[in-house]
XYZ file of C-alpha atoms in Angstrom:
477
model
C 159.460 99.897 37.683
C 159.036 103.047 36.774
C 160.109 105.927 37.481
C 158.144 109.087 37.526
C 160.079 110.804 36.039
C 161.028 108.326 33.002
C 158.844 108.241 29.639
C 160.751 106.874 27.124
C 161.228 102.847 27.467
C 163.828 100.471 25.561
C 165.283 97.951 25.960
C 163.878 97.560 29.484
C 165.201 100.242 31.065
C 163.854 103.729 31.241
C 165.100 106.464 31.086
C 164.403 110.147 30.758
C 165.225 110.514 26.719
C 168.046 113.192 25.642
C 164.624 115.338 24.401
C 164.783 118.697 25.387
C 161.093 119.851 25.223
C 158.325 119.166 27.456
C 154.636 119.710 27.907
C 152.261 119.165 30.907
C 149.053 117.813 31.265
C 146.281 118.969 33.203
C 143.124 117.572 34.980
C 140.368 118.621 32.197
C 137.897 118.350 34.671
C 139.412 120.966 37.202
C 142.281 122.338 35.424
C 144.816 122.100 37.112
C 148.603 120.887 36.463
C 148.586 116.501 37.166
C 152.663 116.648 35.654
C 155.161 117.838 33.428
C 156.258 115.307 31.203
C 159.086 115.049 28.722
C 158.375 114.642 24.747
C 161.013 111.302 23.281
C 163.465 113.055 20.526
C 164.253 111.482 17.275
C 166.692 109.762 18.145
C 164.882 108.452 21.578
C 162.554 106.632 19.370
C 165.341 105.349 17.073
C 166.780 104.123 20.326
C 163.255 102.782 20.741
C 163.109 101.005 16.857
C 166.426 99.742 17.728
C 165.807 98.086 21.041
C 162.547 96.387 18.817
C 164.399 95.674 16.261
C 166.819 93.389 18.539
C 164.131 91.888 20.297
C 162.150 90.855 17.521
C 164.050 87.419 16.149
C 164.622 85.994 19.020
C 160.970 86.411 20.311
C 159.812 85.357 17.178
C 161.194 81.905 17.723
C 159.237 81.694 20.967
C 157.011 79.472 20.709
C 153.410 80.357 20.509
C 152.424 79.215 23.639
C 154.929 80.599 25.633
C 154.047 83.839 24.025
C 150.555 83.641 25.113
C 151.492 83.196 28.689
C 153.236 85.572 28.679
C 150.484 88.157 27.428
C 148.909 85.865 30.211
C 150.701 86.936 32.670
C 150.401 90.399 31.525
C 146.344 90.307 32.262
C 146.767 89.497 35.530
C 149.571 92.209 36.083
C 146.897 94.675 34.406
C 144.276 92.921 36.547
C 146.003 93.568 39.695
C 146.587 97.471 39.529
C 142.746 97.750 36.984
C 142.026 100.726 39.921
C 144.689 102.828 40.252
C 144.760 102.960 35.612
C 141.584 103.489 35.732
C 141.828 106.464 37.648
C 144.609 107.961 35.722
C 142.301 107.453 32.932
C 139.851 109.529 34.944
C 142.426 112.111 35.718
C 143.948 112.663 32.583
C 140.842 112.807 29.699
C 137.953 113.042 32.089
C 135.965 109.581 31.484
C 133.852 108.494 34.452
C 135.065 106.681 36.869
C 132.770 103.356 35.445
C 133.221 104.222 32.187
C 137.408 104.370 32.683
C 137.300 101.120 35.159
C 135.118 99.621 31.520
C 137.670 100.219 29.429
C 140.515 98.923 31.782
C 138.547 95.370 31.628
C 137.721 95.502 27.987
C 141.897 96.221 27.769
C 143.046 93.005 30.382
C 140.104 90.954 28.286
C 141.153 91.429 24.846
C 144.745 90.730 26.053
C 143.894 87.519 27.320
C 141.422 86.765 23.673
C 145.146 87.391 21.754
C 146.832 84.767 24.670
C 144.371 82.501 23.917
C 144.052 82.989 19.403
C 147.720 83.579 19.174
C 148.959 79.884 19.505
C 145.519 78.745 17.150
C 146.672 81.709 14.168
C 148.448 79.772 11.358
C 148.631 78.827 8.042
C 146.989 76.181 6.243
C 148.375 73.486 3.880
C 148.145 73.204 0.100
C 146.831 69.963 -2.589
C 150.049 69.939 -5.228
C 151.992 66.965 -6.233
C 151.912 63.430 -3.917
C 156.226 64.403 -3.967
C 156.200 67.315 -2.294
C 154.535 69.156 -0.043
C 153.103 72.513 -0.313
C 151.668 75.271 2.660
C 151.067 78.311 3.604
C 152.415 79.595 6.911
C 152.634 83.063 8.756
C 154.979 84.680 10.069
C 155.374 88.309 11.801
C 156.255 91.543 10.145
C 159.143 91.811 12.428
C 158.469 95.998 14.491
C 155.028 97.704 15.054
C 154.754 100.887 15.941
C 151.536 101.173 17.266
C 150.011 104.543 18.027
C 146.854 105.109 19.973
C 144.456 108.038 21.297
C 143.407 109.582 24.396
C 139.915 108.164 23.949
C 140.009 104.817 25.045
C 143.607 104.413 25.985
C 143.639 101.487 27.361
C 141.508 99.328 25.296
C 142.960 100.257 22.181
C 146.668 99.966 23.161
C 146.125 96.653 24.453
C 144.527 95.528 21.352
C 147.142 96.343 19.435
C 150.371 95.555 22.163
C 148.472 92.584 22.263
C 148.178 91.789 18.758
C 151.343 92.409 17.548
C 153.336 90.859 20.469
C 150.747 87.306 20.155
C 152.053 86.732 16.499
C 155.400 87.282 17.570
C 156.061 90.662 16.646
C 157.904 93.927 18.624
C 157.068 96.849 19.311
C 157.032 100.770 19.988
C 153.855 102.356 21.068
C 153.030 106.352 21.189
C 150.156 106.966 23.670
C 148.514 110.354 23.404
C 150.275 112.648 24.886
C 146.667 113.615 25.501
C 147.045 110.403 27.975
C 150.638 109.501 29.145
C 150.648 108.999 32.447
C 148.043 105.888 31.768
C 150.180 104.799 29.044
C 153.290 104.765 31.016
C 151.618 103.199 33.449
C 150.644 100.163 30.923
C 153.689 100.002 29.373
C 155.077 99.274 32.490
C 152.865 96.100 33.998
C 153.429 94.939 30.298
C 156.912 95.204 29.343
C 157.602 93.851 32.838
C 156.172 90.020 31.733
C 157.588 90.070 28.471
C 161.430 89.681 27.555
C 163.510 93.134 27.536
C 162.894 95.169 24.231
C 159.805 93.142 23.254
C 157.725 96.241 24.257
C 158.780 99.884 24.278
C 157.531 103.098 24.295
C 158.240 107.023 23.657
C 155.966 109.614 24.667
C 155.006 112.739 22.567
C 152.798 114.895 20.170
C 152.284 114.600 16.057
C 156.469 115.072 15.408
C 157.041 111.862 17.637
C 154.610 110.480 16.047
C 155.919 110.906 12.764
C 159.640 110.197 13.589
C 157.736 106.681 14.340
C 155.504 106.639 11.920
C 158.620 107.285 8.905
C 161.100 105.586 10.953
C 162.726 102.363 8.441
C 163.244 100.707 11.179
C 159.369 99.655 11.737
C 157.449 97.421 9.426
C 153.661 97.786 10.321
C 152.334 101.179 11.509
C 148.836 100.662 13.491
C 147.238 104.029 13.947
C 143.810 104.456 15.606
C 142.848 108.616 16.250
C 141.911 111.344 13.820
C 141.569 111.226 10.104
C 143.981 114.005 9.877
C 146.600 112.370 11.322
C 145.977 109.071 9.812
C 146.588 110.077 6.881
C 150.310 111.736 7.426
C 151.187 108.378 8.633
C 149.703 106.376 5.348
C 151.483 109.210 3.518
C 155.098 108.508 5.198
C 154.262 104.562 6.094
C 153.311 104.849 1.868
C 157.095 106.217 1.332
C 159.295 103.106 2.431
C 156.241 100.489 2.000
C 155.804 99.875 5.285
C 152.401 98.227 5.735
C 149.481 100.419 8.006
C 146.073 100.436 9.731
C 144.355 102.104 10.437
C 141.503 103.561 12.273
C 140.333 106.810 12.460
C 137.786 108.983 12.355
C 133.953 109.305 11.742
C 130.663 110.953 10.807
C 128.407 108.111 12.428
C 124.330 108.362 11.067
C 121.389 107.708 12.844
C 118.210 106.980 11.641
C 115.109 107.184 12.837
C 112.250 105.531 11.411
C 108.813 105.812 11.175
C 106.847 103.220 13.966
C 109.221 103.054 16.631
C 108.420 104.404 20.153
C 110.403 107.879 20.134
C 110.826 108.034 23.785
C 112.784 104.464 23.750
C 114.600 105.782 20.048
C 115.771 108.942 21.728
C 117.129 106.864 24.920
C 119.340 104.938 22.067
C 120.546 108.272 20.415
C 121.439 109.539 23.952
C 123.725 107.017 24.176
C 125.015 107.104 20.771
C 125.688 110.940 21.201
C 126.360 111.430 24.700
C 128.184 108.937 26.426
C 132.110 109.312 26.658
C 130.398 113.267 26.306
C 130.521 112.382 23.134
C 134.588 111.080 22.733
C 134.148 107.529 21.257
C 134.977 106.265 17.669
C 131.659 105.594 17.082
C 129.308 107.841 18.761
C 126.410 109.001 16.850
C 127.654 111.911 15.128
C 124.417 113.063 13.001
C 120.496 111.865 13.241
C 117.907 111.549 10.928
C 114.002 111.316 11.536
C 111.407 109.988 10.000
C 108.967 113.689 10.517
C 106.217 111.110 12.087
C 107.826 110.565 15.067
C 110.165 113.522 15.002
C 108.698 115.918 17.424
C 108.069 113.518 19.779
C 111.252 112.357 19.134
C 112.653 115.719 20.549
C 111.270 116.589 23.357
C 111.950 113.489 24.970
C 115.975 113.671 23.305
C 116.270 117.298 25.092
C 114.598 116.442 28.226
C 117.503 113.452 28.319
C 120.316 115.796 27.538
C 119.507 118.180 30.212
C 118.716 115.405 32.950
C 122.564 113.713 32.728
C 124.017 114.719 35.972
C 127.681 116.661 35.141
C 130.333 116.563 36.581
C 134.452 115.080 36.884
C 134.595 112.029 36.910
C 136.089 111.349 39.919
C 132.437 111.772 41.098
C 130.861 108.197 40.907
C 127.373 110.478 40.432
C 128.266 111.944 37.284
C 127.242 111.088 33.864
C 128.922 113.373 31.466
C 132.205 114.333 32.001
C 134.550 117.090 30.427
C 136.197 117.057 27.334
C 139.857 116.198 27.145
C 140.762 119.469 27.082
C 140.608 123.200 25.882
C 141.740 122.969 22.677
C 138.950 119.694 22.050
C 135.863 122.097 23.444
C 136.700 125.062 21.705
C 136.653 123.122 18.246
C 133.351 121.517 19.796
C 132.034 124.881 20.493
C 133.219 126.230 17.449
C 130.780 123.839 15.348
C 128.713 124.520 16.930
C 128.615 127.273 16.317
C 128.655 128.038 12.885
C 125.678 125.286 13.042
C 123.839 127.636 14.581
C 124.623 130.702 12.445
C 123.753 128.352 9.593
C 119.872 127.841 10.520
C 120.295 125.154 13.438
C 118.732 125.971 16.248
C 119.658 124.954 20.187
C 117.258 122.926 22.305
C 119.848 122.697 25.087
C 123.242 123.365 25.619
C 125.384 124.669 23.031
C 126.587 127.647 25.547
C 130.439 127.032 27.036
C 129.500 126.471 30.921
C 131.891 128.993 33.315
C 133.342 127.683 35.866
C 137.114 125.737 36.346
C 137.345 122.279 33.274
C 136.604 121.574 30.588
C 132.757 120.866 30.774
C 130.055 120.808 27.943
C 126.605 120.731 28.405
C 124.874 117.831 26.415
C 123.139 119.971 22.999
C 120.677 118.673 21.028
C 121.132 121.023 17.533
C 117.583 120.920 15.884
C 116.980 122.376 11.683
C 120.413 120.677 11.182
C 121.322 120.065 7.190
C 124.206 117.962 5.160
C 126.557 120.815 4.719
C 127.106 121.792 7.891
C 130.341 120.794 10.006
C 127.895 119.195 12.528
C 127.045 117.035 9.925
C 129.842 116.451 7.868
C 132.798 116.150 10.307
C 133.779 114.686 13.292
C 132.389 116.873 16.164
C 133.790 113.963 18.795
C 131.918 115.875 21.171
C 128.367 115.562 23.328
C 125.854 117.370 19.988
C 123.334 115.256 18.739
C 122.782 117.453 15.706
C 119.347 116.478 13.805
C 117.919 116.479 10.464
C 114.309 115.865 9.932
C 113.034 114.115 6.914
C 110.004 112.698 4.725
C 110.994 109.306 4.945
C 113.179 106.330 5.381
C 114.636 106.336 1.787
C 115.560 109.847 1.728
C 117.540 109.277 5.170
C 119.014 106.885 3.570
C 120.156 108.269 0.705
C 121.394 111.469 3.157
C 123.400 108.639 5.402
C 125.101 107.476 2.222
C 126.106 110.656 1.396
C 129.538 110.970 3.715
C 133.659 110.665 3.428
C 133.575 108.895 5.615
C 132.424 104.891 6.557
C 133.340 103.667 10.253
C 130.333 102.709 11.940
C 126.398 102.994 11.611
C 122.912 102.698 13.289
C 119.131 102.425 11.587
C 116.504 102.094 14.194
C 112.796 100.312 12.796
C 110.582 98.026 13.171
C 110.593 97.353 9.041
C 112.778 94.530 8.067
C 112.460 95.030 5.305
C 114.491 98.616 5.796
C 116.540 96.808 8.182
C 117.668 94.934 5.071
C 118.081 97.012 2.707
C 120.132 99.475 5.345
C 122.842 96.979 6.541
C 123.496 96.320 2.618
C 123.361 100.108 1.419
C 125.272 101.302 3.859
C 128.596 102.265 2.882
C 130.182 101.703 6.661
C 132.372 99.195 8.638
C 130.126 98.421 10.816
C 126.369 98.960 10.794
C 124.066 98.135 13.711
C 120.292 97.614 13.620
C 118.624 98.454 16.329
C 121.357 99.413 19.470
C 123.290 101.957 19.224
C 126.587 99.991 20.701
C 126.575 96.374 21.831
C 127.495 93.194 19.661
C 128.452 89.504 20.253
C 132.600 89.183 20.891
C 134.773 88.411 18.129
C 133.421 90.922 15.236
C 135.988 92.621 12.790
C 135.027 94.905 10.710
C 136.921 97.311 7.964
C 136.453 100.754 7.929
C 135.774 103.064 4.717
C 137.067 105.899 2.755
C 138.123 108.717 5.202
C 137.983 106.419 8.153
C 140.715 103.880 7.199
C 141.471 100.745 6.257
C 142.768 97.728 7.307
C 140.988 95.153 10.745
C 141.870 97.124 13.651
C 140.471 94.398 16.431
C 138.937 91.368 16.103
C 140.452 87.881 15.606
C 141.536 88.970 11.845
C 143.535 91.692 13.202
C 146.518 88.662 14.083
C 146.133 88.899 9.738
C 147.092 91.985 9.756
C 150.610 91.398 12.309
C 151.563 88.282 10.139
C 152.674 88.001 6.428
C 151.913 84.885 4.608
C 154.455 82.744 2.870
C 153.632 80.133 1.075
C 156.797 76.832 0.945
C 157.421 74.296 -1.637
C 159.328 71.512 -0.809
C 160.178 68.992 -3.189
C 161.472 64.764 -2.067
C 162.930 63.488 -4.551
C 166.078 65.423 -4.962
C 168.924 63.491 -7.614
């Protein structure tokens, strides 16, 4: 088990590492400190990568079914401590307890998914001459650097780690510096069911992430987080030819068509904009509403925003928890203030509340324009910027005008409009008549500034493996 003051795992051994820098993690609901964490040094990254590299050949040789059994054991270990793990998520980033528990449950499900899919993941045979055997096999790349975010720290980490381990890779994981206690506990639980060196962990901020992404011993760099960080990671990895899998920022649009029930559409918009205080990769970041339903839609959305119960995530009645920290709250509020200065109107919210914590009210902005940062960039907060449009085609054209391409949602009763939307919206995920949800097993590739590669689903196993073609002739002279 990990001593409370040790933040680095390499080769099955927890240590303080050799870094001199520390950072303090605070509870975003109260501002109270949760702990002082030691950041890993560049030498610590070297040590963790070397441990992963040393364990890689042995883990790759383990039969896939045995790797799957180890992942099942890891899932059981996480399940046994799920309440404690969810409480850490709430304490570190403010997510309401129910949502935090849902994220842990999703992580457990993902570990089990890859435990089952890993042994089934293979290549294919080829039709060659009868005197030869031709086939394609999938092999692990070797060492995977997994750099994960704070907004859903368990589910996302379980996905990247689970897929990498299931396919025979070893991992060096860097959790977000905003949720290090969560990351360390998750590493403790999973690594305890794996051979030493299969899962390793370093801790710290951007400098540690860059050291890991640029390390010559990392064969794959998988990152979920901001576009700015993703671009830097892609640059560092490209210099040495490492493979990258990136799911980065988005400015996901929601189109509300004429003919829909405005009250229902407002509930969908509220869910998309305000769930997890807007801190979801696929949150709704901009809304285009048809003028025929704009007034009742805005009325209903404003009423719902005002009714949301804001409070600490640990309070069971809380619907809107705090933002992750003061730095992030400042960034969200600056976008809102700039939009107001540029002509948007605040129908509710838009003011920093008094008292402790990093709370921000559910905010509805009307009269927004596409050039405003709240429409063009990722706000990642509980803000619903709305632009009224004259028709569906205008909305569709505006929705497509973005440097991002993560996800998009359309609410419509017109199936011709639905068909046009999913065919023309240039995003990895297009949702018709539901902002969240979908069948299990789906996977998508983000576009442009939102990243590239499959970051989840069965296809993530393809990202974690290299394909080798084999030709064997039998007629040796």
